[in-house]
XYZ file of C-alpha atoms in Angstrom:
679
model
C 0.546 0.029 0.465
C 1.512 3.136 -0.642
C 2.658 5.143 1.974
C 0.558 8.692 3.351
C 2.874 11.881 2.666
C 3.312 13.181 6.428
C 1.803 10.220 7.934
C 5.548 9.586 9.709
C 5.889 12.926 10.259
C 2.405 13.374 12.048
C 2.699 10.397 14.002
C 6.065 11.556 15.599
C 4.844 15.130 16.103
C 1.332 13.670 17.475
C 3.600 10.892 20.045
C 6.534 12.985 21.214
C 3.906 16.129 21.993
C 1.332 13.738 24.301
C 4.330 12.250 26.205
C 6.695 15.704 26.981
C 3.201 17.710 27.352
C 2.583 15.664 29.866
C 5.457 14.471 31.935
C 5.945 18.993 31.949
C 2.441 19.304 32.852
C 3.968 17.793 36.355
C 5.925 20.502 36.544
C 3.007 22.290 36.656
C 3.502 24.465 32.704
C 1.570 24.918 29.868
C 0.673 22.150 27.464
C 2.474 25.700 25.373
C 5.547 24.798 26.185
C 5.393 21.805 25.879
C 4.433 21.528 22.785
C 7.438 24.094 22.056
C 9.784 21.435 23.602
C 8.454 18.911 21.308
C 9.855 20.831 18.429
C 12.317 21.935 18.671
C 13.178 18.098 19.813
C 11.658 16.548 16.528
C 12.788 19.307 14.473
C 15.872 20.101 12.092
C 18.039 20.964 14.805
C 17.720 18.385 17.275
C 17.116 14.631 16.803
C 16.125 15.347 13.327
C 13.484 13.106 13.727
C 11.252 15.359 10.773
C 12.326 15.661 7.772
C 8.968 17.305 5.362
C 9.550 20.490 7.459
C 7.956 23.040 4.534
C 4.885 20.538 4.176
C 4.648 20.576 8.515
C 5.287 25.055 8.092
C 2.052 24.407 5.933
C -0.310 23.266 7.957
C 1.063 25.663 10.597
C 0.217 28.609 8.150
C -3.256 26.757 8.387
C -3.821 26.579 11.880
C -2.931 30.195 12.080
C -5.656 31.108 9.584
C -8.236 28.705 11.614
C -6.584 31.031 14.547
C -6.683 33.960 13.795
C -10.797 32.650 13.134
C -11.990 31.961 15.658
C -10.786 35.101 17.480
C -12.443 37.097 15.137
C -15.569 34.216 15.937
C -14.849 35.455 19.814
C -15.130 39.613 18.930
C -18.426 40.207 17.603
C -18.370 43.717 15.623
C -21.188 44.141 19.164
C -18.801 42.830 21.177
C -16.031 44.542 20.236
C -17.793 48.522 20.364
C -18.642 47.422 24.240
C -14.846 46.426 25.358
C -13.381 49.051 22.898
C -13.120 51.792 26.300
C -12.024 49.178 28.266
C -8.924 47.712 25.986
C -8.159 50.727 24.316
C -6.259 52.907 25.884
C -4.169 50.326 28.171
C -3.263 48.267 24.496
C -2.617 51.807 23.087
C -0.259 52.367 25.402
C 1.695 48.878 25.401
C 2.032 48.557 21.728
C 2.715 52.383 20.822
C 5.462 52.110 24.158
C 7.157 49.016 22.971
C 6.801 49.453 19.025
C 8.025 53.462 19.373
C 11.028 52.449 21.918
C 12.182 49.041 19.421
C 12.028 51.093 16.791
C 13.919 53.371 17.699
C 16.942 51.305 19.731
C 17.101 49.400 16.463
C 17.420 52.702 13.848
C 20.518 53.956 16.552
C 21.762 49.941 15.259
C 21.769 51.127 12.020
C 18.666 49.118 10.955
C 16.874 50.272 8.219
C 13.164 52.185 8.930
C 11.653 49.159 6.953
C 13.552 46.675 9.831
C 12.992 49.578 13.028
C 9.415 48.820 12.312
C 9.143 45.110 11.301
C 11.098 44.423 14.947
C 8.371 47.221 16.990
C 6.386 45.206 15.966
C 7.405 41.386 16.775
C 8.123 42.914 20.336
C 5.282 44.303 21.225
C 2.712 41.495 20.465
C 2.600 38.501 23.936
C 1.756 35.096 24.263
C -2.350 34.836 24.851
C -2.328 31.757 24.983
C 0.308 30.900 27.139
C -0.697 34.384 29.732
C -4.552 33.636 29.199
C -3.756 29.671 30.895
C -0.991 31.578 33.128
C -3.989 32.906 34.631
C -6.488 31.544 34.729
C -4.612 28.151 37.008
C -3.919 31.201 39.323
C -7.448 32.299 39.355
C -6.371 36.036 38.216
C -8.335 37.183 35.179
C -10.402 39.109 37.196
C -7.296 40.505 38.931
C -7.554 44.293 38.531
C -3.658 43.152 37.121
C -5.240 40.456 35.380
C -8.349 42.449 33.781
C -5.242 45.299 32.579
C -3.850 41.946 30.752
C -6.736 40.283 28.874
C -7.315 43.872 27.745
C -4.635 44.800 26.543
C -3.684 40.852 24.929
C -7.473 41.725 23.079
C -5.757 44.829 21.459
C -2.637 43.526 20.585
C -4.218 40.621 18.675
C -6.688 43.075 16.826
C -3.663 44.501 15.996
C -2.239 41.468 14.279
C -4.499 42.666 11.662
C -3.229 46.120 10.318
C 0.630 44.595 11.530
C 0.299 41.931 9.160
C -0.559 44.592 5.972
C 2.218 46.842 7.343
C 4.698 44.004 7.566
C 5.202 43.362 3.534
C 5.231 47.286 2.833
C 8.657 47.851 4.683
C 10.611 45.841 2.730
C 10.033 47.209 -0.339
C 13.323 49.881 -0.490
C 11.036 52.753 -1.754
C 11.433 56.179 -0.082
C 9.586 57.389 3.060
C 6.738 59.525 1.036
C 5.888 56.034 -1.185
C 6.122 53.647 1.845
C 4.264 55.863 3.807
C 1.506 56.017 0.719
C 1.614 52.177 -0.241
C 0.776 51.476 3.190
C -2.206 53.536 2.917
C -3.374 51.468 -0.137
C -2.926 48.432 1.375
C -4.780 49.897 4.754
C -7.594 51.681 2.096
C -8.296 48.075 1.179
C -8.502 47.038 4.310
C -10.926 49.461 5.097
C -12.950 48.864 2.001
C -12.431 44.974 2.646
C -14.543 45.338 6.728
C -17.010 47.200 4.815
C -18.168 44.636 2.132
C -17.251 42.480 5.142
C -19.934 44.216 7.194
C -22.600 43.812 4.701
C -22.455 40.822 4.255
C -22.600 39.924 8.128
C -26.281 41.578 7.572
C -27.269 40.672 4.531
C -25.808 37.250 3.702
C -24.394 35.431 5.706
C -27.371 34.758 8.293
C -29.711 33.739 6.002
C -27.038 31.218 4.369
C -26.728 29.727 7.941
C -29.690 29.807 8.534
C -30.597 27.491 5.042
C -27.125 24.764 5.697
C -28.577 24.814 9.410
C -31.661 23.793 8.077
C -30.523 20.561 6.663
C -29.737 19.155 10.547
C -26.550 17.901 9.839
C -23.580 18.767 12.164
C -21.051 17.683 9.127
C -22.732 20.184 6.370
C -22.722 22.737 9.367
C -19.058 21.933 9.860
C -18.172 22.730 6.300
C -19.703 25.260 5.884
C -18.263 27.591 8.276
C -15.104 26.406 6.725
C -15.711 27.444 3.573
C -15.922 30.348 5.291
C -12.873 31.116 6.905
C -11.022 29.777 4.026
C -13.503 31.060 1.381
C -12.610 34.449 3.285
C -9.128 34.065 3.732
C -8.466 33.675 -0.005
C -10.590 36.042 -1.149
C -8.489 39.046 0.667
C -5.136 36.708 -0.581
C -6.998 37.595 -4.597
C -7.233 41.700 -3.244
C -3.522 42.277 -2.238
C -3.948 41.373 2.042
C -2.705 38.679 4.476
C -4.968 35.059 4.192
C -5.535 36.237 8.507
C -7.705 38.957 7.614
C -9.520 37.371 6.132
C -9.527 35.009 8.483
C -10.105 37.211 11.281
C -12.676 39.064 8.647
C -14.403 35.913 8.574
C -15.390 34.940 12.280
C -16.122 38.269 12.592
C -18.947 37.833 10.175
C -20.196 34.342 11.896
C -19.917 36.352 14.892
C -22.573 38.523 14.590
C -25.476 35.500 13.575
C -27.645 33.146 15.749
C -25.347 30.879 14.875
C -21.740 32.563 16.645
C -21.718 30.294 19.324
C -22.256 27.048 17.905
C -19.526 27.423 15.183
C -17.232 28.213 17.444
C -17.666 24.549 19.479
C -17.659 22.644 16.177
C -14.792 24.937 15.556
C -12.951 24.317 18.725
C -10.953 20.758 17.858
C -10.458 21.235 14.506
C -8.825 24.314 15.426
C -6.584 22.774 18.723
C -5.372 20.294 16.770
C -3.627 22.627 14.279
C -2.370 25.305 16.062
C -0.740 22.011 17.891
C 0.863 21.327 14.830
C 2.024 25.577 14.842
C 3.617 25.203 18.191
C 5.382 22.508 17.629
C 6.264 24.690 14.072
C 7.310 27.320 15.816
C 9.346 25.130 18.740
C 10.898 23.096 15.281
C 12.517 27.014 15.177
C 14.595 26.583 18.028
C 18.255 26.378 17.131
C 20.587 25.934 20.244
C 23.641 27.027 17.866
C 22.376 30.044 17.969
C 22.924 30.231 21.434
C 25.721 28.877 21.322
C 27.740 30.716 18.685
C 25.669 34.426 19.537
C 25.441 33.898 23.163
C 24.993 37.474 24.028
C 22.888 38.569 20.880
C 20.899 35.880 22.504
C 21.181 36.767 25.800
C 20.251 40.827 25.040
C 17.189 39.835 22.761
C 15.701 37.517 26.266
C 15.973 40.789 28.830
C 14.769 43.264 25.893
C 12.034 40.778 25.669
C 11.914 39.977 29.882
C 12.955 43.007 30.709
C 12.566 45.807 28.665
C 9.299 44.950 27.208
C 7.745 43.939 30.844
C 9.476 47.827 32.422
C 7.180 48.782 29.413
C 4.300 47.180 30.104
C 4.799 48.314 33.380
C 4.866 51.621 32.463
C 1.432 52.018 30.736
C 0.301 49.941 33.471
C 1.008 53.377 35.168
C -0.390 55.740 32.997
C -4.038 53.716 33.493
C -3.541 54.367 37.263
C -2.656 51.107 39.097
C -0.757 50.833 42.308
C 2.828 49.384 42.332
C 1.941 46.300 42.603
C -0.576 45.971 39.900
C 1.673 47.735 37.153
C 4.489 44.801 38.410
C 2.552 41.566 37.306
C 1.159 43.801 34.612
C 4.934 44.101 32.717
C 5.561 40.458 34.507
C 2.593 38.391 32.670
C 2.953 41.180 29.339
C 7.073 39.819 28.874
C 7.800 37.652 25.896
C 7.178 36.593 22.809
C 4.006 36.352 20.970
C 2.589 33.520 19.369
C 1.971 36.635 16.289
C 5.014 37.158 15.690
C 5.751 33.929 14.501
C 3.225 34.561 11.952
C 5.200 38.386 10.849
C 8.503 37.197 10.961
C 8.505 34.434 9.072
C 5.925 37.263 6.718
C 8.697 39.932 6.810
C 11.222 36.801 5.945
C 9.254 36.541 2.654
C 8.394 39.827 1.808
C 12.473 40.452 2.704
C 12.601 42.620 5.412
C 14.693 40.816 6.680
C 16.844 37.590 6.664
C 16.057 34.137 8.374
C 20.115 34.988 9.852
C 18.563 37.815 11.743
C 15.612 36.035 12.902
C 17.429 32.820 14.070
C 18.799 34.674 17.457
C 14.717 36.757 17.615
C 13.269 33.757 17.463
C 15.302 31.497 19.846
C 15.172 34.432 22.303
C 11.616 34.707 22.060
C 10.618 30.967 21.951
C 13.383 30.888 24.482
C 10.636 33.470 26.453
C 7.587 32.191 26.083
C 9.096 28.924 28.317
C 10.104 30.162 30.926
C 6.849 33.038 31.143
C 4.500 30.447 33.165
C 7.453 30.546 35.581
C 8.062 33.441 35.653
C 4.561 34.334 36.224
C 3.472 32.472 39.470
C 7.116 33.713 41.151
C 6.590 37.566 41.016
C 4.102 37.555 42.764
C 6.170 36.938 45.347
C 8.635 38.636 45.225
C 7.876 42.129 46.473
C 11.114 43.801 45.834
C 10.182 44.437 42.008
C 7.491 46.372 43.345
C 9.178 48.549 46.347
C 11.334 49.802 42.822
C 8.035 50.828 41.556
C 6.918 52.420 44.458
C 8.336 56.247 43.490
C 6.747 56.287 40.566
C 3.089 55.635 41.921
C 3.765 58.687 43.598
C 3.218 60.314 39.344
C 0.093 58.750 39.090
C -2.484 61.343 40.531
C -5.598 59.123 41.315
C -7.389 60.291 44.609
C -5.629 58.446 46.709
C -6.605 56.740 50.872
C -3.697 59.297 51.831
C -6.105 62.280 51.067
C -8.685 60.519 53.948
C -6.201 62.614 55.575
C -7.152 65.556 54.326
C -11.467 65.402 55.147
C -14.177 64.557 57.605
C -12.379 61.405 58.231
C -9.436 61.920 59.392
C -11.802 61.289 61.960
C -12.823 58.272 61.581
C -13.638 55.503 64.167
C -16.011 52.657 64.649
C -16.194 52.538 61.074
C -15.740 49.337 58.778
C -12.703 49.553 55.614
C -13.833 47.089 52.812
C -11.456 46.446 49.987
C -12.497 46.365 46.952
C -15.459 48.123 45.304
C -17.074 45.364 42.710
C -20.814 44.079 43.016
C -20.752 42.154 46.491
C -18.254 45.943 48.024
C -20.966 48.056 46.567
C -23.750 45.862 48.384
C -21.938 46.000 51.378
C -22.142 49.967 51.210
C -25.497 50.155 50.752
C -26.710 48.398 53.561
C -24.191 50.008 55.804
C -24.986 53.677 54.652
C -28.650 52.340 55.067
C -27.727 51.086 58.489
C -26.451 54.396 59.383
C -23.024 53.041 59.529
C -19.601 54.457 58.252
C -17.341 53.102 56.225
C -14.183 54.310 54.068
C -13.736 51.449 50.672
C -10.080 50.900 49.122
C -10.516 50.193 45.339
C -7.854 49.707 43.190
C -9.466 50.038 39.569
C -9.290 54.171 38.676
C -12.569 54.270 36.989
C -14.158 52.741 40.114
C -12.641 55.246 42.344
C -13.681 58.470 40.335
C -17.028 56.845 39.258
C -17.814 56.609 43.323
C -16.079 59.416 44.259
C -18.563 61.897 41.807
C -21.116 59.911 43.672
C -20.281 61.299 46.830
C -19.225 57.803 47.745
C -16.094 57.388 50.304
C -14.369 55.347 48.144
C -10.654 55.527 47.716
C -7.532 54.549 45.969
C -5.167 52.410 47.454
C -3.297 49.496 47.399
C -4.394 47.870 50.644
C -1.295 45.416 50.878
C 0.727 48.323 51.471
C 0.716 49.185 55.844
C 0.525 52.929 55.024
C -3.161 52.011 52.760
C -4.377 50.715 55.764
C -2.449 53.453 58.329
C -4.526 55.938 56.510
C -7.419 53.954 56.683
C -7.555 54.196 60.351
C -7.860 50.585 59.898
C -6.632 50.256 64.389
C -9.757 52.559 65.107
C -12.212 50.636 62.598
C -14.228 47.904 64.016
C -14.022 45.491 60.690
C -12.085 44.486 57.598
C -14.186 43.435 54.700
C -12.168 42.340 52.260
C -13.806 41.684 48.218
C -11.060 41.132 46.373
C -10.474 39.300 43.126
C -7.223 38.432 43.759
C -5.596 35.721 45.626
C -3.042 36.172 46.593
C -2.633 39.999 47.467
C -6.034 38.600 49.919
C -3.235 37.147 51.692
C -1.385 39.577 52.031
C -3.552 41.937 52.799
C -4.002 39.878 56.214
C -0.487 39.926 56.982
C -0.357 43.469 56.123
C -3.951 44.261 58.675
C -2.566 41.786 61.932
C 0.411 43.549 61.306
C -1.358 47.042 61.761
C -3.840 46.153 64.075
C -4.118 42.804 65.306
C -6.934 43.411 66.936
C -9.705 44.422 64.421
C -11.940 41.731 62.898
C -11.368 40.227 59.423
C -14.253 39.810 57.410
C -13.497 38.291 53.597
C -14.853 35.885 50.979
C -12.424 32.899 49.501
C -13.098 31.475 46.052
C -12.831 27.825 47.595
C -12.928 25.782 49.931
C -9.635 24.810 50.206
C -8.312 28.472 50.631
C -10.247 28.536 54.371
C -8.595 26.996 56.124
C -4.626 28.529 55.295
C -6.380 32.157 55.664
C -8.067 31.591 59.556
C -3.852 30.434 60.399
C -2.819 33.890 59.133
C -5.376 35.959 61.207
C -8.532 35.782 59.457
C -11.734 36.430 61.586
C -14.267 34.726 59.520
C -14.008 32.792 55.745
C -17.120 32.840 53.362
C -15.863 30.210 50.606
C -18.286 31.005 47.719
C -17.923 27.503 46.413
C -19.706 26.153 49.219
C -22.608 29.142 49.035
C -23.168 28.888 45.781
C -23.479 24.787 45.802
C -25.673 25.335 49.483
C -28.251 27.617 46.421
C -28.755 25.334 44.344
C -28.819 22.364 46.544
C -31.211 24.004 47.849
C -33.297 25.357 44.909
C -32.854 22.072 43.059
C -34.640 19.771 45.803
C -36.994 22.713 45.837
C -37.774 21.556 42.350
C -37.635 17.986 42.959
C -40.509 18.694 45.036
C -38.266 16.938 48.504
C -40.295 18.585 51.010
C -38.904 21.683 52.829
C -37.993 19.808 56.247
C -36.380 16.949 54.270
C -34.263 20.211 52.473
C -33.441 21.897 55.669
C -32.028 18.061 57.340
C -29.411 18.240 53.492
C -28.703 21.634 54.367
C -27.608 20.807 58.382
C -25.663 18.049 56.394
C -23.567 20.360 54.569
C -23.478 23.421 56.672
C -21.605 20.736 59.783
C -18.899 19.207 56.739
C -17.645 22.716 55.534
C -19.317 25.736 57.076
C -21.946 27.200 59.553
C -24.093 30.601 58.050
C -25.628 32.879 60.261
C -28.443 33.417 58.017
C -31.790 31.537 58.796
C -32.997 28.564 55.984
C -34.052 30.739 53.636
C -35.811 28.318 50.051
C -37.090 29.197 46.669
C -41.062 28.714 47.116
C -42.379 27.159 44.009
C -46.365 28.385 43.005
C -49.029 25.874 42.877
C -48.868 25.047 39.849
C -45.013 24.341 39.488
C -46.196 21.054 41.981
C -46.963 18.425 40.036
C -49.341 16.029 42.337
C -51.131 19.563 42.624
C -50.562 21.198 38.950
C -54.809 21.137 38.504
C -55.815 23.421 41.299
C -56.513 26.745 39.631
C -55.963 29.753 42.540
C -58.833 32.490 41.054
C -59.787 36.185 42.605
C -63.711 37.132 42.702
C -64.393 40.794 43.480
C -67.753 40.820 45.347
C -69.739 44.301 44.879
C -73.188 45.410 45.410
C -74.804 43.837 43.324
C -73.006 40.168 44.141
C -76.016 37.904 46.159
C -72.261 36.634 48.015
C -72.366 40.604 50.229
C -73.948 39.975 53.864
C -73.658 37.179 53.569
C -71.348 34.098 55.373
C -68.999 31.166 53.565
C -70.513 28.691 55.943
C -74.166 30.612 55.272
C -73.002 29.586 51.376
C -72.410 26.502 51.565
C -69.002 27.868 49.583
C -67.055 23.583 50.566
C -69.998 21.712 49.967
C -71.414 22.782 46.913
C -68.926 24.110 45.058
C -65.545 22.415 46.849
C -63.503 24.802 46.055
C -61.458 26.097 49.056
C -61.305 30.159 49.995
C -57.442 30.035 50.992
C -57.438 34.451 51.171
C -59.477 37.285 51.972
C -58.019 41.607 51.117
C -60.672 43.462 52.549
C -59.345 47.048 52.314
C -56.367 47.056 51.040
C -54.950 44.279 53.548
C -54.468 40.721 52.885
C -56.052 38.414 55.707
C -54.675 34.455 55.485
C -56.778 33.578 58.135
C -61.695 34.031 58.581
C -63.780 33.171 59.647
C -66.066 31.222 58.634
C -69.130 33.114 59.137
C -68.594 36.964 58.522
C -70.525 38.206 56.491
C -69.155 39.211 52.736
C -68.362 43.003 52.129
C -68.406 44.618 49.084
C -65.219 45.824 47.677
C -63.861 42.464 48.697
C -61.944 39.987 47.453
C -61.696 35.750 47.582
C -59.211 33.920 46.654
C -60.177 30.771 45.459
C -58.305 27.312 45.484
C -59.444 24.437 43.557
C -60.671 21.858 40.682
C -61.071 24.808 37.964
C -65.168 22.863 37.806
C -64.812 23.602 41.878
C -63.689 27.555 41.281
C -65.948 27.799 38.564
C -68.954 27.010 40.379
C -67.623 28.932 43.339
C -66.922 31.867 40.863
C -71.219 32.279 39.628
C -71.672 32.122 43.152
C -69.767 34.808 44.952
C -70.344 37.425 41.960
C -74.079 36.764 40.609
C -76.746 39.080 41.331
C -79.188 38.220 44.084
C -82.380 35.616 42.687
C -85.406 37.896 42.474
C -87.715 35.865 44.302
C -85.106 35.733 47.125
C -86.298 37.308 50.620
C -84.112 38.838 53.881
C -83.258 35.035 55.710
C -83.494 34.776 60.086
C -80.696 36.271 61.691
C -80.400 39.069 58.745
C -79.523 36.399 56.151
C -80.933 36.206 52.311
C -81.866 33.090 52.156
C -80.216 31.284 48.927
């Protein structure tokens, strides 16, 4: 039987990739690091187990197209509009600073303008896959530095599109004006293509996908999505633009339809497979000989990624008015080579901007930085030296800081509550304290949140609660309690440690995401810790058992069992009630109401005298009189005009009771003894 091309190479890549990745996962390193290392082992500079390097690179380019398509799926036009303000400023600062500084250094070292800008682009991009994985594992995506990093990575991904348009223009030998004109023409083409894409997204694609979905075939739908992905990439290439731009726009087209989530679910396995090949192919470019031949150059480039690029990202975070700790962690998180830097490097080589001799040490240093990132991100929160060095710059931020509280009425604070974090939970607590007349001060790291809160007259100040100075300015030693509602677990531990030094007798109430975090926090000095996963689990359990129609006393027993084995609560048990019709056994019962008017036969007569229960089978469960609901009524008390009677029973029974209560009196009806009308 004839050998299938590339079968040997793919088998070797898959097997070694799995083996190396599993081994590195034991060291808590990400999958991407394992794939890169696998590529270095099987590549031409390793054990040379893969011979068809060019063919593997073609598969890698397919992976890049699919990667950009799925990124487009995540960034619909509507989402881009909603997050633009959030990510634009930090992203512009980081990308602009890095590109400008690197281009300036390269030009000072004698590089051409085009090559200088190219180096700036390559250095500006960071690794989305590695950094997001590291933040997710450490549960820091919602932390202040995590939000800044994620926003910046989003902006970098968007910048890839204009970068891949500009890089081919940088290799021309034309004068600066002609080069700028060519870049302007390319960007104009891209703008026209984006406009056409938006129109197609609104008019054509939704109808086409609706027609395909009507076939009720997953295979056909996946094939249609692939056709959109590859088709838009092919069309942009024909228009003289990049495959990457077309794939990205194709993803955005699908994302703006009702089938965006389904397309993402179907494409992810295929994308992951090809992107894995992409990372392996990137690892193949790691040449250990370059490290041995040019160790100083590789070391300088590595320092450029880890130190210089990290410092520029830190400056960008400072410009966004983040404190030293957040800026330090943000700089560490963005200090590495990016996946799309490889794309730009290949594009630069093909366009004649740089040659392989220039990119080999750059890729060697970049791939090494990607290896080191998971370790550096893990160690950075424990290194306080970095943020201490940045403290002088923090004073230049210019945000209304907590130390300003000493200059106003807050200097006499005593018996107040210090709240750290002004998210949803912090706002709820602050509102409740204000309603109770209790004084409080809030420390928050989000400068925009502080600005909005201060404009609303809230005692919210910009301050890092991990510092003794900030807690001192908040007069923690005079406070009744310290409440921690932070999204950064590492920072929360440091706040507890600092608070016990500043005011050891002040009780600390805090939340933790997981139960496993509770005991260590209590051991550090926290007075009480509420684990979010337990509270969420208890609430879900109560609602589930109620939906299963388990009796209330049994539900309370199950909740007591959970509480006894996890954490107690000061609140009374609250179990959601179900409407009468939601109980399966009582589904046939109906509840109706009847308004008694002056013309109703029931006015002046009692339920017992009318025999409502005996004659109709319906039960009077409540009575509203004078705007007040009476749950217990005397069956011998006469009804009055204006009463609203609530009846429960089967449909037929309730209908008979309504007729009895609301029908007009019979002309032959005469007053009976005791003032009652005879039936």
